């Protein structure tokens, strides 16, 4: 399935393909944040940004890659990202622990789509 958007918001796991690693040190914050250790909750700001853009005529989407990877161990992230077409890709770095996953997802998207990628927190 191909998805088409003006702007797509993407939430990455804290560590990109944690599924291939035997051991990952997630750090102490994962003990106090109500989420899985890969931080699969995306920021609430995605809702307000997407709503604002939709009200102004832009088609938006939100993809929680982290949760999809947790819920589906066989998920092909590269295939999914190839099927998400957008003019702009916005990736959050919700907390510092997301830096690795967000940067890796941004690299994949930039190589695949050659479109603007915005990474922010």
Short mmCIF file of N, CA and C in Angstrom, two decimals:
data_model
loop_
_atom_site.label_atom_id
_atom_site.label_comp_id
_atom_site.label_asym_id
_atom_site.label_seq_id
_atom_site.Cartn_x
_atom_site.Cartn_y
_atom_site.Cartn_z
N UNK A 1 0.84 -1.18 0.00
CA UNK A 1 0.00 0.00 0.00
C UNK A 1 0.89 1.24 0.00
N UNK A 2 0.57 2.18 -0.87
CA UNK A 2 1.31 3.43 -0.93
C UNK A 2 0.50 4.53 -0.27
N UNK A 3 1.16 5.32 0.56
CA UNK A 3 0.54 6.44 1.27
C UNK A 3 1.05 7.73 0.65
N UNK A 4 0.18 8.73 0.44
CA UNK A 4 0.56 10.01 -0.16
C UNK A 4 0.17 11.15 0.77
N UNK A 5 1.14 12.03 1.08
CA UNK A 5 0.91 13.15 1.99
C UNK A 5 1.67 14.38 1.53
N UNK A 6 1.21 15.53 2.02
CA UNK A 6 2.02 16.74 1.89
C UNK A 6 3.12 16.70 2.95
N UNK A 7 2.71 16.42 4.18
CA UNK A 7 3.65 16.33 5.30
C UNK A 7 3.35 15.06 6.07
N UNK A 8 4.38 14.29 6.36
CA UNK A 8 4.20 13.09 7.17
C UNK A 8 5.08 13.22 8.41
N UNK A 9 4.50 12.88 9.55
CA UNK A 9 5.21 12.89 10.83
C UNK A 9 5.59 11.45 11.16
N UNK A 10 6.86 11.24 11.49
CA UNK A 10 7.35 9.89 11.75
C UNK A 10 8.03 9.84 13.11
N UNK A 11 7.63 8.82 13.89
CA UNK A 11 8.25 8.58 15.20
C UNK A 11 9.09 7.32 15.10
N UNK A 12 10.38 7.48 15.35
CA UNK A 12 11.33 6.36 15.26
C UNK A 12 11.53 5.73 16.64
N UNK A 13 12.02 4.50 16.67
CA UNK A 13 12.40 3.91 17.96
C UNK A 13 13.67 4.58 18.46
N UNK A 14 13.97 4.43 19.72
CA UNK A 14 15.18 5.05 20.26
C UNK A 14 16.44 4.48 19.63
N UNK A 15 16.45 3.20 19.35
CA UNK A 15 17.58 2.54 18.68
C UNK A 15 17.00 1.94 17.41
N UNK A 16 17.58 2.30 16.24
CA UNK A 16 16.93 1.95 14.98
C UNK A 16 16.54 0.48 14.90
N UNK A 17 17.36 -0.43 14.50
CA UNK A 17 16.81 -1.79 14.43
C UNK A 17 17.22 -2.60 15.65
N UNK A 18 16.60 -2.24 16.76
CA UNK A 18 16.82 -2.92 18.04
C UNK A 18 16.52 -4.41 17.93
N UNK A 19 15.71 -4.79 16.97
CA UNK A 19 15.32 -6.20 16.83
C UNK A 19 16.49 -7.09 16.43
N UNK A 20 17.52 -6.52 15.82
CA UNK A 20 18.67 -7.31 15.39
C UNK A 20 19.76 -7.40 16.45
N UNK A 21 19.64 -6.62 17.50
CA UNK A 21 20.67 -6.57 18.54
C UNK A 21 20.36 -7.56 19.65
N UNK A 22 21.39 -8.22 20.14
CA UNK A 22 21.20 -9.17 21.24
C UNK A 22 20.95 -8.44 22.55
N UNK A 23 21.64 -7.34 22.73
CA UNK A 23 21.49 -6.58 23.97
C UNK A 23 21.58 -5.10 23.66
N UNK A 24 20.65 -4.34 24.18
CA UNK A 24 20.65 -2.89 24.00
C UNK A 24 20.53 -2.26 25.38
N UNK A 25 21.43 -1.32 25.68
CA UNK A 25 21.31 -0.57 26.93
C UNK A 25 20.46 0.66 26.64
N UNK A 26 19.24 0.65 27.14
CA UNK A 26 18.31 1.73 26.84
C UNK A 26 18.48 2.93 27.75
N UNK A 27 19.15 2.78 28.87
CA UNK A 27 19.34 3.90 29.77
C UNK A 27 18.27 3.98 30.83
N UNK A 28 18.52 4.77 31.87
CA UNK A 28 17.62 4.81 33.03
C UNK A 28 16.27 5.46 32.76
N UNK A 29 16.16 6.32 31.78
CA UNK A 29 14.89 7.02 31.57
C UNK A 29 13.77 6.05 31.19
N UNK A 30 14.12 4.95 30.53
CA UNK A 30 13.07 4.01 30.12
C UNK A 30 12.41 3.35 31.33
N UNK A 31 13.04 3.45 32.48
CA UNK A 31 12.44 2.89 33.70
C UNK A 31 11.34 3.78 34.26
N UNK A 32 11.35 5.08 33.93
CA UNK A 32 10.39 6.00 34.52
C UNK A 32 9.37 6.55 33.54
N UNK A 33 9.58 6.36 32.25
CA UNK A 33 8.64 6.84 31.24
C UNK A 33 7.69 5.70 30.89
N UNK A 34 6.36 5.93 30.94
CA UNK A 34 5.40 4.85 30.67
C UNK A 34 5.37 4.47 29.19
N UNK A 35 6.34 3.68 28.80
CA UNK A 35 6.50 3.30 27.41
C UNK A 35 7.36 2.05 27.37
N UNK A 36 7.46 1.43 26.22
CA UNK A 36 8.41 0.32 26.10
C UNK A 36 9.81 0.92 26.09
N UNK A 37 10.84 0.10 26.27
CA UNK A 37 12.20 0.64 26.26
C UNK A 37 12.61 1.30 24.95
N UNK A 38 11.89 1.06 23.87
CA UNK A 38 12.23 1.72 22.61
C UNK A 38 11.46 3.03 22.46
N UNK A 39 10.76 3.46 23.52
CA UNK A 39 10.05 4.73 23.54
C UNK A 39 9.08 4.83 22.36
N UNK A 40 8.06 3.99 22.40
CA UNK A 40 7.14 3.93 21.27
C UNK A 40 5.97 4.91 21.34
N UNK A 41 6.00 5.86 22.27
CA UNK A 41 4.96 6.90 22.32
C UNK A 41 5.46 8.13 21.58
N UNK A 42 4.72 8.59 20.59
CA UNK A 42 5.17 9.79 19.87
C UNK A 42 4.66 11.04 20.58
N UNK A 43 5.29 12.19 20.31
CA UNK A 43 4.92 13.42 21.01
C UNK A 43 3.52 13.90 20.65
N UNK A 44 2.83 14.46 21.63
CA UNK A 44 1.48 14.99 21.40
C UNK A 44 1.48 16.14 20.40
N UNK A 45 2.61 16.80 20.26
CA UNK A 45 2.72 17.89 19.30
C UNK A 45 2.41 17.46 17.88
N UNK A 46 2.60 16.18 17.58
CA UNK A 46 2.23 15.68 16.25
C UNK A 46 0.76 15.97 15.96
N UNK A 47 -0.10 15.80 16.97
CA UNK A 47 -1.53 16.03 16.77
C UNK A 47 -1.82 17.49 16.43
N UNK A 48 -1.23 18.41 17.21
CA UNK A 48 -1.52 19.82 16.98
C UNK A 48 -0.93 20.30 15.65
N UNK A 49 0.27 19.85 15.32
CA UNK A 49 0.87 20.24 14.03
C UNK A 49 0.07 19.68 12.86
N UNK A 50 -0.30 18.41 12.95
CA UNK A 50 -1.08 17.78 11.88
C UNK A 50 -2.45 18.45 11.74
N UNK A 51 -3.09 18.74 12.85
CA UNK A 51 -4.41 19.39 12.82
C UNK A 51 -4.32 20.77 12.18
N UNK A 52 -3.33 21.55 12.59
CA UNK A 52 -3.15 22.89 12.02
C UNK A 52 -2.95 22.80 10.50
N UNK A 53 -2.08 21.91 10.08
CA UNK A 53 -1.82 21.77 8.65
C UNK A 53 -3.06 21.30 7.89
N UNK A 54 -3.79 20.33 8.46
CA UNK A 54 -5.02 19.83 7.81
C UNK A 54 -6.05 20.95 7.66
N UNK A 55 -6.20 21.78 8.71
CA UNK A 55 -7.15 22.89 8.64
C UNK A 55 -6.76 23.92 7.60
N UNK A 56 -5.50 23.91 7.20
CA UNK A 56 -5.01 24.85 6.20
C UNK A 56 -4.77 24.19 4.84
N UNK A 57 -5.41 23.04 4.63
CA UNK A 57 -5.43 22.43 3.32
C UNK A 57 -4.34 21.43 2.99
N UNK A 58 -3.52 21.06 3.95
CA UNK A 58 -2.46 20.09 3.70
C UNK A 58 -2.89 18.70 4.15
N UNK A 59 -2.49 17.71 3.39
CA UNK A 59 -2.77 16.32 3.77
C UNK A 59 -1.60 15.82 4.61
N UNK A 60 -1.92 15.32 5.81
CA UNK A 60 -0.87 14.87 6.73
C UNK A 60 -1.10 13.42 7.16
N UNK A 61 -0.04 12.84 7.67
CA UNK A 61 -0.13 11.49 8.23
C UNK A 61 0.85 11.36 9.38
N UNK A 62 0.56 10.45 10.28
CA UNK A 62 1.44 10.15 11.41
C UNK A 62 1.75 8.66 11.37
N UNK A 63 3.02 8.33 11.38
CA UNK A 63 3.46 6.93 11.39
C UNK A 63 4.34 6.70 12.60
N UNK A 64 3.89 5.81 13.46
CA UNK A 64 4.67 5.44 14.64
C UNK A 64 5.48 4.19 14.30
N UNK A 65 6.66 4.41 13.74
CA UNK A 65 7.51 3.30 13.32
C UNK A 65 7.93 2.47 14.53
N UNK A 66 8.21 3.13 15.65
CA UNK A 66 8.63 2.42 16.86
C UNK A 66 7.58 1.40 17.30
N UNK A 67 6.33 1.83 17.41
CA UNK A 67 5.26 0.92 17.85
C UNK A 67 5.03 -0.19 16.82
N UNK A 68 5.12 0.14 15.55
CA UNK A 68 4.94 -0.88 14.52
C UNK A 68 6.03 -1.95 14.62
N UNK A 69 7.26 -1.52 14.92
CA UNK A 69 8.37 -2.48 15.05
C UNK A 69 8.19 -3.37 16.27
N UNK A 70 7.67 -2.79 17.37
CA UNK A 70 7.43 -3.57 18.58
C UNK A 70 6.31 -4.58 18.34
N UNK A 71 5.23 -4.13 17.70
CA UNK A 71 4.06 -4.98 17.50
C UNK A 71 4.20 -6.00 16.38
N UNK A 72 5.12 -5.76 15.45
CA UNK A 72 5.30 -6.67 14.33
C UNK A 72 6.79 -6.93 14.12
N UNK A 73 7.33 -7.96 14.75
CA UNK A 73 8.77 -8.24 14.63
C UNK A 73 9.24 -8.47 13.19
N UNK A 74 8.33 -8.79 12.29
CA UNK A 74 8.72 -9.03 10.89
C UNK A 74 8.52 -7.80 10.00
N UNK A 75 8.14 -6.68 10.59
CA UNK A 75 7.91 -5.47 9.80
C UNK A 75 9.17 -5.10 9.01
N UNK A 76 9.01 -4.88 7.73
CA UNK A 76 10.10 -4.43 6.87
C UNK A 76 10.05 -2.90 6.84
N UNK A 77 10.88 -2.27 7.67
CA UNK A 77 10.85 -0.82 7.82
C UNK A 77 11.20 -0.13 6.50
N UNK A 78 12.19 -0.63 5.81
CA UNK A 78 12.60 -0.02 4.54
C UNK A 78 11.44 -0.04 3.54
N UNK A 79 10.76 -1.16 3.43
CA UNK A 79 9.61 -1.27 2.52
C UNK A 79 8.50 -0.29 2.92
N UNK A 80 8.21 -0.22 4.22
CA UNK A 80 7.19 0.72 4.70
C UNK A 80 7.56 2.15 4.33
N UNK A 81 8.81 2.53 4.62
CA UNK A 81 9.24 3.90 4.34
C UNK A 81 9.21 4.20 2.84
N UNK A 82 9.53 3.24 2.00
CA UNK A 82 9.47 3.45 0.55
C UNK A 82 8.04 3.73 0.09
N UNK A 83 7.06 3.19 0.81
CA UNK A 83 5.66 3.37 0.44
C UNK A 83 5.01 4.60 1.05
N UNK A 84 5.75 5.34 1.84
CA UNK A 84 5.24 6.60 2.40
C UNK A 84 5.78 7.73 1.54
N UNK A 85 4.93 8.30 0.71
CA UNK A 85 5.32 9.38 -0.20
C UNK A 85 4.84 10.70 0.39
N UNK A 86 5.73 11.68 0.45
CA UNK A 86 5.37 12.99 0.99
C UNK A 86 6.28 14.06 0.40
N UNK A 87 5.83 15.31 0.50
CA UNK A 87 6.66 16.43 0.09
C UNK A 87 7.66 16.78 1.19
N UNK A 88 7.26 16.55 2.44
CA UNK A 88 8.11 16.82 3.60
C UNK A 88 7.95 15.69 4.60
N UNK A 89 9.07 15.23 5.14
CA UNK A 89 9.10 14.19 6.18
C UNK A 89 9.57 14.85 7.48
N UNK A 90 8.75 14.78 8.52
CA UNK A 90 9.10 15.38 9.81
C UNK A 90 9.30 14.26 10.83
N UNK A 91 10.49 14.21 11.41
CA UNK A 91 10.84 13.15 12.35
C UNK A 91 11.15 13.79 13.69
N UNK A 92 10.54 13.26 14.75
CA UNK A 92 10.80 13.85 16.06
C UNK A 92 12.03 13.24 16.73
N UNK A 93 12.67 14.07 17.52
CA UNK A 93 13.61 13.59 18.53
C UNK A 93 12.96 14.03 19.84
N UNK A 94 12.00 13.21 20.28
CA UNK A 94 11.19 13.53 21.44
C UNK A 94 12.07 13.78 22.67
N UNK A 95 13.01 12.91 22.89
CA UNK A 95 14.01 13.05 23.94
C UNK A 95 15.36 12.69 23.32
N UNK A 96 16.43 12.98 24.03
CA UNK A 96 17.77 12.68 23.53
C UNK A 96 17.92 11.20 23.18
N UNK A 97 17.25 10.33 23.92
CA UNK A 97 17.39 8.90 23.65
C UNK A 97 16.91 8.52 22.25
N UNK A 98 16.14 9.39 21.60
CA UNK A 98 15.67 9.10 20.24
C UNK A 98 16.68 9.45 19.16
N UNK A 99 17.79 10.06 19.52
CA UNK A 99 18.72 10.56 18.51
C UNK A 99 19.15 9.48 17.52
N UNK A 100 19.58 8.33 18.00
CA UNK A 100 20.06 7.28 17.10
C UNK A 100 18.97 6.84 16.13
N UNK A 101 17.82 6.46 16.65
CA UNK A 101 16.74 5.98 15.78
C UNK A 101 16.26 7.03 14.80
N UNK A 102 16.12 8.26 15.26
CA UNK A 102 15.63 9.33 14.38
C UNK A 102 16.62 9.64 13.26
N UNK A 103 17.89 9.68 13.60
CA UNK A 103 18.91 9.96 12.58
C UNK A 103 18.98 8.82 11.56
N UNK A 104 18.89 7.59 12.02
CA UNK A 104 18.94 6.45 11.09
C UNK A 104 17.72 6.44 10.16
N UNK A 105 16.55 6.72 10.70
CA UNK A 105 15.34 6.78 9.87
C UNK A 105 15.45 7.94 8.88
N UNK A 106 15.97 9.08 9.33
CA UNK A 106 16.15 10.24 8.44
C UNK A 106 17.09 9.90 7.29
N UNK A 107 18.17 9.18 7.58
CA UNK A 107 19.10 8.77 6.51
C UNK A 107 18.40 7.90 5.48
N UNK A 108 17.63 6.93 5.96
CA UNK A 108 16.91 6.04 5.04
C UNK A 108 15.96 6.83 4.14
N UNK A 109 15.19 7.72 4.74
CA UNK A 109 14.21 8.50 3.98
C UNK A 109 14.92 9.40 2.97
N UNK A 110 15.97 10.05 3.40
CA UNK A 110 16.70 10.96 2.51
C UNK A 110 17.27 10.20 1.31
N UNK A 111 17.81 9.01 1.55
CA UNK A 111 18.35 8.21 0.45
C UNK A 111 17.26 7.71 -0.49
N UNK A 112 16.09 7.39 0.05
CA UNK A 112 15.00 6.83 -0.77
C UNK A 112 14.25 7.87 -1.58
N UNK A 113 13.93 8.98 -0.92
CA UNK A 113 12.96 9.90 -1.50
C UNK A 113 13.54 11.22 -2.02
N UNK A 114 14.69 11.60 -1.56
CA UNK A 114 15.29 12.88 -1.99
C UNK A 114 14.34 14.06 -1.79
N UNK A 115 13.67 14.05 -0.66
CA UNK A 115 12.76 15.13 -0.28
C UNK A 115 13.25 15.73 1.03
N UNK A 116 12.74 16.93 1.39
CA UNK A 116 13.17 17.52 2.66
C UNK A 116 12.81 16.65 3.86
N UNK A 117 13.78 16.50 4.75
CA UNK A 117 13.59 15.77 6.00
C UNK A 117 13.87 16.74 7.13
N UNK A 118 12.90 16.92 8.01
CA UNK A 118 13.05 17.82 9.15
C UNK A 118 13.11 16.97 10.40
N UNK A 119 14.16 17.17 11.19
CA UNK A 119 14.30 16.43 12.44
C UNK A 119 14.28 17.45 13.56
N UNK A 120 13.42 17.25 14.56
CA UNK A 120 13.34 18.21 15.65
C UNK A 120 12.69 17.64 16.88
N UNK A 121 12.74 18.44 17.93
CA UNK A 121 12.18 17.97 19.20
C UNK A 121 11.20 18.94 19.77
#
